[in-house]
PDB file of C-alpha atoms in Angstrom:
ATOM      1  CA  UNK O  44       5.780  23.929   2.925  1.00 72.00           C
ATOM      2  CA  UNK O  45       4.292  24.218   6.399  1.00 87.00           C
ATOM      3  CA  UNK O  46       0.601  24.185   7.209  1.00 95.00           C
ATOM      4  CA  UNK O  47      -2.672  22.270   7.272  1.00 97.00           C
ATOM      5  CA  UNK O  48      -4.919  21.425   4.334  1.00 98.00           C
ATOM      6  CA  UNK O  49      -8.641  21.177   5.059  1.00 98.00           C
ATOM      7  CA  UNK O  50      -9.376  18.217   2.784  1.00 98.00           C
ATOM      8  CA  UNK O  51     -12.877  16.965   1.969  1.00 98.00           C
ATOM      9  CA  UNK O  52     -12.159  13.238   1.750  1.00 98.00           C
ATOM     10  CA  UNK O  53     -14.519  11.382  -0.581  1.00 98.00           C
ATOM     11  CA  UNK O  54     -16.046   7.984   0.106  1.00 97.00           C
ATOM     12  CA  UNK O  55     -13.771   5.172  -1.078  1.00 96.00           C
ATOM     13  CA  UNK O  56     -10.132   6.147  -0.534  1.00 96.00           C
ATOM     14  CA  UNK O  57      -8.398   5.548   2.782  1.00 94.00           C
ATOM     15  CA  UNK O  58      -6.929   8.370   4.839  1.00 95.00           C
ATOM     16  CA  UNK O  59      -3.502   7.047   3.854  1.00 95.00           C
ATOM     17  CA  UNK O  60      -4.503   7.374   0.193  1.00 97.00           C
ATOM     18  CA  UNK O  61      -5.139  11.063   0.842  1.00 97.00           C
ATOM     19  CA  UNK O  62      -1.706  11.403   2.432  1.00 97.00           C
ATOM     20  CA  UNK O  63      -0.279   9.898  -0.756  1.00 97.00           C
ATOM     21  CA  UNK O  64      -2.193  12.429  -2.845  1.00 98.00           C
ATOM     22  CA  UNK O  65      -0.705  15.354  -0.921  1.00 97.00           C
ATOM     23  CA  UNK O  66       2.780  13.861  -1.104  1.00 97.00           C
ATOM     24  CA  UNK O  67       2.437  13.775  -4.867  1.00 97.00           C
ATOM     25  CA  UNK O  68       1.005  17.289  -5.125  1.00 97.00           C
ATOM     26  CA  UNK O  69       3.484  18.932  -2.739  1.00 95.00           C
ATOM     27  CA  UNK O  70       6.555  16.892  -3.633  1.00 94.00           C
ATOM     28  CA  UNK O  71       7.339  16.271   0.031  1.00 94.00           C
ATOM     29  CA  UNK O  72       7.286  13.057   2.040  1.00 95.00           C
ATOM     30  CA  UNK O  73       6.603  14.776   5.349  1.00 95.00           C
ATOM     31  CA  UNK O  74       2.807  14.543   5.259  1.00 97.00           C
ATOM     32  CA  UNK O  75       0.393  13.214   7.870  1.00 96.00           C
ATOM     33  CA  UNK O  76      -3.235  13.493   8.902  1.00 95.00           C
ATOM     34  CA  UNK O  77      -5.107  14.280  12.109  1.00 93.00           C
ATOM     35  CA  UNK O  78      -7.934  11.865  12.830  1.00 88.00           C
ATOM     36  CA  UNK O  79      -8.471   8.867  10.553  1.00 90.00           C
ATOM     37  CA  UNK O  80     -11.604   8.527   8.434  1.00 93.00           C
ATOM     38  CA  UNK O  81     -12.669   5.045   7.315  1.00 90.00           C
ATOM     39  CA  UNK O  82     -12.946   4.436   3.543  1.00 91.00           C
ATOM     40  CA  UNK O  83     -16.771   4.528   3.742  1.00 93.00           C
ATOM     41  CA  UNK O  84     -16.682   7.917   5.494  1.00 96.00           C
ATOM     42  CA  UNK O  85     -16.247  11.340   3.922  1.00 98.00           C
ATOM     43  CA  UNK O  86     -15.658  14.870   5.097  1.00 98.00           C
ATOM     44  CA  UNK O  87     -13.074  16.941   6.937  1.00 98.00           C
ATOM     45  CA  UNK O  88      -9.652  15.287   7.038  1.00 98.00           C
ATOM     46  CA  UNK O  89      -6.915  17.645   8.274  1.00 97.00           C
ATOM     47  CA  UNK O  90      -3.756  16.975   6.247  1.00 98.00           C
ATOM     48  CA  UNK O  91      -0.550  18.100   7.960  1.00 97.00           C
ATOM     49  CA  UNK O  92       2.202  19.335   5.668  1.00 96.00           C
ATOM     50  CA  UNK O  93       5.872  19.649   6.597  1.00 94.00           C
ATOM     51  CA  UNK O  94       6.642  20.581  10.185  1.00 93.00           C
ATOM     52  CA  UNK O  95       2.897  20.766  10.919  1.00 94.00           C
ATOM     53  CA  UNK O  96       3.141  16.995  11.456  1.00 95.00           C
ATOM     54  CA  UNK O  97       4.775  17.849  14.791  1.00 93.00           C
ATOM     55  CA  UNK O  98       1.331  18.913  16.034  1.00 95.00           C
ATOM     56  CA  UNK O  99      -0.653  15.813  15.065  1.00 93.00           C
ATOM     57  CA  UNK O 100      -1.477  15.074  18.707  1.00 92.00           C
ATOM     58  CA  UNK O 101      -2.888  18.539  19.353  1.00 92.00           C
ATOM     59  CA  UNK O 102      -4.982  18.607  16.176  1.00 93.00           C
ATOM     60  CA  UNK O 103      -6.314  15.058  16.601  1.00 91.00           C
ATOM     61  CA  UNK O 104      -7.419  15.379  20.191  1.00 86.00           C
ATOM     62  CA  UNK O 105     -10.200  17.970  19.921  1.00 88.00           C
ATOM     63  CA  UNK O 106     -13.949  17.685  19.522  1.00 93.00           C
ATOM     64  CA  UNK O 107     -15.496  16.552  16.254  1.00 97.00           C
ATOM     65  CA  UNK O 108     -18.851  16.810  14.515  1.00 98.00           C
ATOM     66  CA  UNK O 109     -20.488  14.308  12.182  1.00 98.00           C
ATOM     67  CA  UNK O 110     -23.586  13.803  10.099  1.00 98.00           C
ATOM     68  CA  UNK O 111     -24.336  10.103  10.429  1.00 98.00           C
ATOM     69  CA  UNK O 112     -27.034   7.732   9.243  1.00 98.00           C
ATOM     70  CA  UNK O 113     -27.854   4.649  11.304  1.00 98.00           C
ATOM     71  CA  UNK O 114     -29.695   1.809   9.586  1.00 97.00           C
ATOM     72  CA  UNK O 115     -31.926  -0.012  12.074  1.00 98.00           C
ATOM     73  CA  UNK O 116     -33.226  -3.506  11.333  1.00 97.00           C
ATOM     74  CA  UNK O 117     -29.931  -5.216  10.467  1.00 96.00           C
ATOM     75  CA  UNK O 118     -26.572  -5.919  12.055  1.00 96.00           C
ATOM     76  CA  UNK O 119     -23.087  -5.727  10.560  1.00 95.00           C
ATOM     77  CA  UNK O 120     -19.937  -7.589  11.547  1.00 91.00           C
ATOM     78  CA  UNK O 121     -17.976  -4.378  10.970  1.00 92.00           C
ATOM     79  CA  UNK O 122     -20.698  -2.124  12.484  1.00 94.00           C
ATOM     80  CA  UNK O 123     -20.874  -0.273   9.154  1.00 94.00           C
ATOM     81  CA  UNK O 124     -22.030  -0.928   5.589  1.00 92.00           C
ATOM     82  CA  UNK O 125     -18.937  -2.943   4.730  1.00 88.00           C
ATOM     83  CA  UNK O 126     -20.632  -5.963   6.297  1.00 82.00           C
ATOM     84  CA  UNK O 127     -21.359  -8.795   6.123  1.00 90.00           C
ATOM     85  CA  UNK O 128     -24.903  -7.948   7.213  1.00 94.00           C
ATOM     86  CA  UNK O 129     -27.260  -9.989   9.346  1.00 93.00           C
ATOM     87  CA  UNK O 130     -30.888  -9.891  10.475  1.00 89.00           C
ATOM     88  CA  UNK O 131     -31.715  -7.579  13.343  1.00 88.00           C
ATOM     89  CA  UNK O 132     -34.276  -9.879  14.903  1.00 83.00           C
ATOM     90  CA  UNK O 133     -36.767  -7.418  16.359  1.00 90.00           C
ATOM     91  CA  UNK O 134     -39.437  -4.949  15.205  1.00 95.00           C
ATOM     92  CA  UNK O 135     -38.485  -1.396  14.261  1.00 95.00           C
ATOM     93  CA  UNK O 136     -39.353   1.013  17.098  1.00 95.00           C
ATOM     94  CA  UNK O 137     -41.261   4.222  16.538  1.00 96.00           C
ATOM     95  CA  UNK O 138     -39.528   7.581  16.173  1.00 96.00           C
ATOM     96  CA  UNK O 139     -40.262   8.680  19.745  1.00 97.00           C
ATOM     97  CA  UNK O 140     -38.557   5.576  21.140  1.00 97.00           C
ATOM     98  CA  UNK O 141     -35.552   6.124  18.855  1.00 97.00           C
ATOM     99  CA  UNK O 142     -35.191   9.708  20.033  1.00 97.00           C
ATOM    100  CA  UNK O 143     -35.363   8.649  23.691  1.00 97.00           C
ATOM    101  CA  UNK O 144     -32.737   5.964  23.157  1.00 97.00           C
ATOM    102  CA  UNK O 145     -30.363   8.362  21.383  1.00 98.00           C
ATOM    103  CA  UNK O 146     -30.654  10.862  24.227  1.00 97.00           C
ATOM    104  CA  UNK O 147     -29.160   8.181  26.476  1.00 97.00           C
ATOM    105  CA  UNK O 148     -25.890   8.318  24.538  1.00 97.00           C
ATOM    106  CA  UNK O 149     -25.261  11.975  25.407  1.00 98.00           C
ATOM    107  CA  UNK O 150     -22.664  12.372  28.138  1.00 98.00           C
ATOM    108  CA  UNK O 151     -19.551  10.441  29.168  1.00 97.00           C
ATOM    109  CA  UNK O 152     -19.588   6.646  29.275  1.00 96.00           C
ATOM    110  CA  UNK O 153     -17.435   3.583  28.586  1.00 97.00           C
ATOM    111  CA  UNK O 154     -17.727   2.619  24.913  1.00 96.00           C
ATOM    112  CA  UNK O 155     -16.819  -0.763  23.415  1.00 92.00           C
ATOM    113  CA  UNK O 156     -14.779  -0.282  20.199  1.00 91.00           C
ATOM    114  CA  UNK O 157     -15.810  -2.073  17.003  1.00 88.00           C
ATOM    115  CA  UNK O 158     -14.271  -5.514  16.483  1.00 83.00           C
ATOM    116  CA  UNK O 159     -12.979  -4.190  13.147  1.00 73.00           C
ATOM    117  CA  UNK O 160     -10.936  -1.209  14.319  1.00 71.00           C
ATOM    118  CA  UNK O 161      -7.329  -0.044  14.518  1.00 73.00           C
ATOM    119  CA  UNK O 162      -7.102  -0.791  18.246  1.00 73.00           C
ATOM    120  CA  UNK O 163      -4.239  -3.070  19.256  1.00 74.00           C
ATOM    121  CA  UNK O 164      -3.914  -5.752  21.927  1.00 69.00           C
ATOM    122  CA  UNK O 165      -0.470  -7.214  22.609  1.00 63.00           C
ATOM    123  CA  UNK O 166       0.740  -5.922  19.247  1.00 73.00           C
ATOM    124  CA  UNK O 167      -2.176  -7.405  17.282  1.00 72.00           C
ATOM    125  CA  UNK O 168      -4.493  -5.074  15.325  1.00 74.00           C
ATOM    126  CA  UNK O 169      -8.192  -5.676  15.971  1.00 68.00           C
ATOM    127  CA  UNK O 170      -9.419  -5.563  12.367  1.00 68.00           C
ATOM    128  CA  UNK O 171      -6.734  -7.990  11.187  1.00 74.00           C
ATOM    129  CA  UNK O 172      -7.485 -10.420  13.981  1.00 70.00           C
ATOM    130  CA  UNK O 173     -11.228 -10.179  13.281  1.00 67.00           C
ATOM    131  CA  UNK O 174     -10.720 -10.903   9.569  1.00 74.00           C
ATOM    132  CA  UNK O 175      -8.699 -13.984  10.480  1.00 71.00           C
ATOM    133  CA  UNK O 176     -11.610 -15.272  12.563  1.00 70.00           C
ATOM    134  CA  UNK O 177      -9.959 -14.523  15.909  1.00 65.00           C
ATOM    135  CA  UNK O 178     -11.558 -11.292  17.182  1.00 71.00           C
ATOM    136  CA  UNK O 179      -9.798  -9.643  20.093  1.00 68.00           C
ATOM    137  CA  UNK O 180     -11.273  -8.774  23.462  1.00 75.00           C
ATOM    138  CA  UNK O 181     -11.186  -4.983  23.312  1.00 78.00           C
ATOM    139  CA  UNK O 182     -11.382  -2.991  26.518  1.00 84.00           C
ATOM    140  CA  UNK O 183     -13.971  -0.231  26.693  1.00 91.00           C
ATOM    141  CA  UNK O 184     -12.757   3.340  26.537  1.00 92.00           C
ATOM    142  CA  UNK O 185     -14.208   6.441  28.166  1.00 96.00           C
ATOM    143  CA  UNK O 186     -15.749   8.732  25.551  1.00 96.00           C
ATOM    144  CA  UNK O 187     -17.847  11.875  25.615  1.00 97.00           C
ATOM    145  CA  UNK O 188     -20.802  12.704  23.379  1.00 98.00           C
ATOM    146  CA  UNK O 189     -21.691  16.377  23.661  1.00 98.00           C
ATOM    147  CA  UNK O 190     -24.922  16.414  21.662  1.00 98.00           C
ATOM    148  CA  UNK O 191     -27.060  14.343  19.308  1.00 98.00           C
ATOM    149  CA  UNK O 192     -29.723  15.999  17.182  1.00 98.00           C
ATOM    150  CA  UNK O 193     -32.087  13.835  15.128  1.00 98.00           C
ATOM    151  CA  UNK O 194     -32.290  15.326  11.647  1.00 98.00           C
ATOM    152  CA  UNK O 195     -34.551  12.773   9.950  1.00 98.00           C
ATOM    153  CA  UNK O 196     -36.115   9.357  10.406  1.00 97.00           C
ATOM    154  CA  UNK O 197     -37.286   7.420   7.356  1.00 97.00           C
ATOM    155  CA  UNK O 198     -38.579   3.855   7.433  1.00 94.00           C
ATOM    156  CA  UNK O 199     -39.660   1.019   5.228  1.00 93.00           C
ATOM    157  CA  UNK O 200     -40.522  -2.662   5.503  1.00 93.00           C
ATOM    158  CA  UNK O 201     -38.327  -3.922   8.336  1.00 93.00           C
ATOM    159  CA  UNK O 202     -35.865  -1.021   8.397  1.00 96.00           C
ATOM    160  CA  UNK O 203     -35.436   2.598   9.465  1.00 97.00           C
ATOM    161  CA  UNK O 204     -32.757   5.147   8.658  1.00 98.00           C
ATOM    162  CA  UNK O 205     -31.956   7.615  11.413  1.00 98.00           C
ATOM    163  CA  UNK O 206     -29.866  10.631  10.372  1.00 98.00           C
ATOM    164  CA  UNK O 207     -28.235  12.508  13.233  1.00 98.00           C
ATOM    165  CA  UNK O 208     -25.997  15.515  13.828  1.00 98.00           C
ATOM    166  CA  UNK O 209     -23.438  14.328  16.382  1.00 98.00           C
ATOM    167  CA  UNK O 210     -20.903  16.305  18.413  1.00 98.00           C
ATOM    168  CA  UNK O 211     -18.370  14.229  20.323  1.00 97.00           C
ATOM    169  CA  UNK O 212     -14.934  14.151  21.857  1.00 95.00           C
ATOM    170  CA  UNK O 213     -11.836  12.486  20.467  1.00 91.00           C
ATOM    171  CA  UNK O 214     -11.771   8.699  20.372  1.00 91.00           C
ATOM    172  CA  UNK O 215     -15.522   8.247  19.960  1.00 95.00           C
ATOM    173  CA  UNK O 216     -16.542   5.538  17.499  1.00 94.00           C
ATOM    174  CA  UNK O 217     -19.728   6.532  15.674  1.00 97.00           C
ATOM    175  CA  UNK O 218     -19.969   2.920  14.454  1.00 96.00           C
ATOM    176  CA  UNK O 219     -20.221   1.798  18.069  1.00 96.00           C
ATOM    177  CA  UNK O 220     -23.047   4.260  18.718  1.00 98.00           C
ATOM    178  CA  UNK O 221     -24.920   2.819  15.729  1.00 98.00           C
ATOM    179  CA  UNK O 222     -24.342  -0.735  16.939  1.00 96.00           C
ATOM    180  CA  UNK O 223     -25.293   0.075  20.528  1.00 97.00           C
ATOM    181  CA  UNK O 224     -28.442   1.913  19.432  1.00 98.00           C
ATOM    182  CA  UNK O 225     -29.526  -1.181  17.511  1.00 97.00           C
ATOM    183  CA  UNK O 226     -28.851  -3.354  20.549  1.00 96.00           C
ATOM    184  CA  UNK O 227     -30.784  -0.985  22.825  1.00 96.00           C
ATOM    185  CA  UNK O 228     -33.709  -1.078  20.392  1.00 96.00           C
ATOM    186  CA  UNK O 229     -33.387  -4.889  20.068  1.00 96.00           C
ATOM    187  CA  UNK O 230     -33.641  -4.580  16.298  1.00 97.00           C
ATOM    188  CA  UNK O 231     -30.004  -4.373  15.264  1.00 97.00           C
ATOM    189  CA  UNK O 232     -28.246  -1.386  13.797  1.00 97.00           C
ATOM    190  CA  UNK O 233     -25.169  -0.304  11.904  1.00 97.00           C
ATOM    191  CA  UNK O 234     -23.638   2.868  10.501  1.00 98.00           C
ATOM    192  CA  UNK O 235     -24.678   3.219   6.872  1.00 97.00           C
ATOM    193  CA  UNK O 236     -23.226   6.674   6.137  1.00 98.00           C
ATOM    194  CA  UNK O 237     -20.840   9.075   7.850  1.00 98.00           C
ATOM    195  CA  UNK O 238     -19.643  12.568   6.970  1.00 98.00           C
ATOM    196  CA  UNK O 239     -17.358  14.522   9.278  1.00 98.00           C
ATOM    197  CA  UNK O 240     -18.365  18.158   9.254  1.00 98.00           C
ATOM    198  CA  UNK O 241     -15.925  19.599  11.816  1.00 98.00           C
ATOM    199  CA  UNK O 242     -12.502  18.612  13.151  1.00 96.00           C
ATOM    200  CA  UNK O 243      -9.423  20.449  14.495  1.00 94.00           C
ATOM    201  CA  UNK O 244     -11.173  23.793  14.100  1.00 94.00           C
ATOM    202  CA  UNK O 245     -11.863  23.100  10.407  1.00 97.00           C
ATOM    203  CA  UNK O 246     -15.317  23.107   8.778  1.00 98.00           C
ATOM    204  CA  UNK O 247     -16.737  21.175   5.864  1.00 98.00           C
ATOM    205  CA  UNK O 248     -17.985  24.365   4.191  1.00 98.00           C
ATOM    206  CA  UNK O 249     -14.353  25.440   3.725  1.00 98.00           C
ATOM    207  CA  UNK O 250     -12.911  22.027   2.814  1.00 98.00           C
ATOM    208  CA  UNK O 251     -11.297  21.367  -0.576  1.00 98.00           C
ATOM    209  CA  UNK O 252     -11.971  18.278  -2.666  1.00 98.00           C
ATOM    210  CA  UNK O 253      -9.060  16.340  -4.196  1.00 98.00           C
ATOM    211  CA  UNK O 254      -9.921  17.653  -7.675  1.00 98.00           C
ATOM    212  CA  UNK O 255      -9.789  21.232  -6.383  1.00 98.00           C
ATOM    213  CA  UNK O 256      -6.333  20.602  -4.938  1.00 98.00           C
ATOM    214  CA  UNK O 257      -5.260  19.112  -8.271  1.00 98.00           C
ATOM    215  CA  UNK O 258      -6.455  22.274 -10.025  1.00 98.00           C
ATOM    216  CA  UNK O 259      -4.550  24.504  -7.596  1.00 98.00           C
ATOM    217  CA  UNK O 260      -1.403  22.469  -8.217  1.00 97.00           C
ATOM    218  CA  UNK O 261      -1.759  22.856 -11.989  1.00 97.00           C
ATOM    219  CA  UNK O 262      -2.061  26.628 -11.514  1.00 97.00           C
ATOM    220  CA  UNK O 263       0.951  26.676  -9.168  1.00 96.00           C
ATOM    221  CA  UNK O 264      -1.317  27.958  -6.390  1.00 97.00           C
ATOM    222  CA  UNK O 265      -1.241  25.014  -3.985  1.00 96.00           C
ATOM    223  CA  UNK O 266       0.240  27.237  -1.277  1.00 95.00           C
ATOM    224  CA  UNK O 267      -3.179  28.887  -1.041  1.00 96.00           C
ATOM    225  CA  UNK O 268      -4.610  25.673   0.399  1.00 97.00           C
ATOM    226  CA  UNK O 269      -2.233  25.739   3.382  1.00 96.00           C
ATOM    227  CA  UNK O 270      -3.656  27.082   6.631  1.00 97.00           C
ATOM    228  CA  UNK O 271      -1.340  28.253   9.445  1.00 95.00           C
ATOM    229  CA  UNK O 272      -1.065  25.529  12.066  1.00 94.00           C
ATOM    230  CA  UNK O 273      -0.842  28.221  14.730  1.00 94.00           C
ATOM    231  CA  UNK O 274      -4.441  29.249  14.020  1.00 94.00           C
ATOM    232  CA  UNK O 275      -5.670  25.721  14.800  1.00 94.00           C
ATOM    233  CA  UNK O 276      -3.909  25.142  18.115  1.00 93.00           C
ATOM    234  CA  UNK O 277      -6.493  25.418  20.894  1.00 89.00           C
ATOM    235  CA  UNK O 278      -3.925  26.339  23.546  1.00 92.00           C
ATOM    236  CA  UNK O 279      -3.335  29.599  25.438  1.00 92.00           C
ATOM    237  CA  UNK O 280      -0.701  31.736  23.711  1.00 93.00           C
ATOM    238  CA  UNK O 281       2.550  32.940  25.211  1.00 94.00           C
ATOM    239  CA  UNK O 282       4.836  35.462  23.499  1.00 94.00           C
ATOM    240  CA  UNK O 283       8.566  35.633  24.205  1.00 95.00           C
ATOM    241  CA  UNK O 284      11.176  38.320  23.728  1.00 95.00           C
ATOM    242  CA  UNK O 285      13.847  37.757  21.066  1.00 95.00           C
ATOM    243  CA  UNK O 286      16.357  36.585  23.690  1.00 95.00           C
ATOM    244  CA  UNK O 287      13.927  34.126  25.304  1.00 96.00           C
ATOM    245  CA  UNK O 288      12.698  32.962  21.890  1.00 95.00           C
ATOM    246  CA  UNK O 289      16.251  32.008  20.975  1.00 95.00           C
ATOM    247  CA  UNK O 290      16.648  30.129  24.251  1.00 95.00           C
ATOM    248  CA  UNK O 291      13.338  28.325  23.655  1.00 95.00           C
ATOM    249  CA  UNK O 292      14.528  27.224  20.192  1.00 94.00           C
ATOM    250  CA  UNK O 293      17.578  25.676  21.841  1.00 94.00           C
ATOM    251  CA  UNK O 294      15.490  23.754  24.380  1.00 93.00           C
ATOM    252  CA  UNK O 295      16.308  25.837  27.440  1.00 95.00           C
ATOM    253  CA  UNK O 296      13.945  26.415  30.355  1.00 95.00           C
ATOM    254  CA  UNK O 297      12.751  29.994  30.599  1.00 94.00           C
ATOM    255  CA  UNK O 298      11.562  31.913  33.627  1.00 93.00           C
ATOM    256  CA  UNK O 299       8.135  33.379  32.926  1.00 88.00           C
ATOM    257  CA  UNK O 300       6.284  35.863  35.102  1.00 78.00           C
ATOM    258  CA  UNK O 301       2.865  34.440  36.022  1.00 67.00           C
ATOM    259  CA  UNK O 302       0.082  35.401  38.357  1.00 59.00           C
ATOM    260  CA  UNK O 303       0.050  32.719  41.099  1.00 55.00           C
ATOM    261  CA  UNK O 304      -3.675  33.335  41.566  1.00 52.00           C
ATOM    262  CA  UNK O 305      -4.453  32.563  37.923  1.00 53.00           C
ATOM    263  CA  UNK O 306      -6.204  29.235  37.407  1.00 49.00           C
ATOM    264  CA  UNK O 307      -4.053  28.416  34.391  1.00 50.00           C
ATOM    265  CA  UNK O 308      -0.722  29.379  35.938  1.00 47.00           C
ATOM    266  CA  UNK O 309       0.244  25.846  36.979  1.00 49.00           C
ATOM    267  CA  UNK O 310       0.967  22.793  34.806  1.00 52.00           C
ATOM    268  CA  UNK O 311      -0.471  24.352  31.678  1.00 87.00           C
ATOM    269  CA  UNK O 312       0.668  23.903  28.083  1.00 92.00           C
ATOM    270  CA  UNK O 313       1.156  26.953  25.898  1.00 94.00           C
ATOM    271  CA  UNK O 314       1.471  27.684  22.204  1.00 95.00           C
ATOM    272  CA  UNK O 315       4.678  29.724  22.178  1.00 96.00           C
ATOM    273  CA  UNK O 316       5.367  32.629  19.804  1.00 96.00           C
ATOM    274  CA  UNK O 317       8.141  35.138  19.299  1.00 95.00           C
ATOM    275  CA  UNK O 318       7.686  38.912  19.356  1.00 94.00           C
ATOM    276  CA  UNK O 319       6.695  38.895  15.659  1.00 94.00           C
ATOM    277  CA  UNK O 320       3.891  36.362  16.278  1.00 94.00           C
ATOM    278  CA  UNK O 321       5.865  33.524  14.664  1.00 94.00           C
ATOM    279  CA  UNK O 322       5.013  30.112  16.115  1.00 95.00           C
ATOM    280  CA  UNK O 323       7.993  28.624  17.956  1.00 96.00           C
ATOM    281  CA  UNK O 324       6.358  25.474  19.296  1.00 95.00           C
ATOM    282  CA  UNK O 325       4.647  24.234  22.444  1.00 96.00           C
ATOM    283  CA  UNK O 326       5.882  24.501  25.994  1.00 96.00           C
ATOM    284  CA  UNK O 327       4.729  23.375  29.439  1.00 94.00           C
ATOM    285  CA  UNK O 328       4.373  26.099  32.044  1.00 90.00           C
ATOM    286  CA  UNK O 329       4.816  25.132  35.689  1.00 86.00           C
ATOM    287  CA  UNK O 330       5.959  27.058  38.763  1.00 83.00           C
ATOM    288  CA  UNK O 331       7.005  30.053  36.687  1.00 86.00           C
ATOM    289  CA  UNK O 332       9.179  27.984  34.313  1.00 92.00           C
ATOM    290  CA  UNK O 333       8.494  27.299  30.641  1.00 95.00           C
ATOM    291  CA  UNK O 334       9.832  23.929  29.466  1.00 95.00           C
ATOM    292  CA  UNK O 335       9.984  23.461  25.661  1.00 96.00           C
ATOM    293  CA  UNK O 336       8.125  20.327  24.512  1.00 95.00           C
ATOM    294  CA  UNK O 337       7.868  20.741  20.750  1.00 94.00           C
ATOM    295  CA  UNK O 338      10.161  23.193  18.999  1.00 94.00           C
ATOM    296  CA  UNK O 339      10.164  24.324  15.386  1.00 91.00           C
ATOM    297  CA  UNK O 340      13.727  24.876  14.285  1.00 79.00           C
ATOM    298  CA  UNK O 341      14.597  27.753  11.958  1.00 62.00           C
ATOM    299  CA  UNK O 342      14.857  25.534   8.859  1.00 49.00           C
ATOM    300  CA  UNK O 343      11.316  24.254   9.414  1.00 55.00           C
ATOM    301  CA  UNK O 344       9.912  27.772   9.375  1.00 49.00           C
ATOM    302  CA  UNK O 345      11.510  28.706   6.051  1.00 41.00           C
TER     303      UNK O 345
END
């Protein structure tokens, strides 16, 4: 089996649990995922089946979209509802002030990761060190937030829930945005709910729940859940003749005619296909030469 499953991960299981589910359903060990979702998060989790795992980097690195709820008025050691929770310390701002503060997160900036995250320092994982009472000093990372739209603001005695539609680049921690919003408002904040609605060119409206995948397996129709990985690669396409396709499969450099005036003619990666539109892999194009980087061998395509 070769392809990508658009899985709607429920709240509770880990992303690794979902990998285990697909290993059981498909009967293959070669399963991975593109872009981890925390146990308290739900939504689009691309599951890579078979040789599609070769393209984890390409499918993980794109833009993502979330529906998130930030609870203002409290803090969290984990920056989400897992806690433990603490008092925020300041009054809840009005909706206009919240909207102004959120607008300040749109753009590119250096973001501090959550103390409880999968980041590593000198071989130590941040969340494990934090649970042992020795939190790590985590370096900030450049992230990009493309847009934040406020969908709803509801409030009560000493709290407010802010639901947003967020579009961001890879590597952005929504938990950090929740934490930083609370700090900017001087009232504390944490991420109370998160649902990923888009990732790797996949949409939540088309995602399949675990029980739906179970039903397809029982009907011997699981193959229907597999999407072609080629359709999800956001790279320019390059088609090769049969002779050059065979050379590409064997890792050989290939001379490719390019327009020197074209902006994408130098140092550009390509999704490479044969004459029958069969994905061969990914190559790097530079100075008229195509260098294979990731190659699907014949057995992987069967």
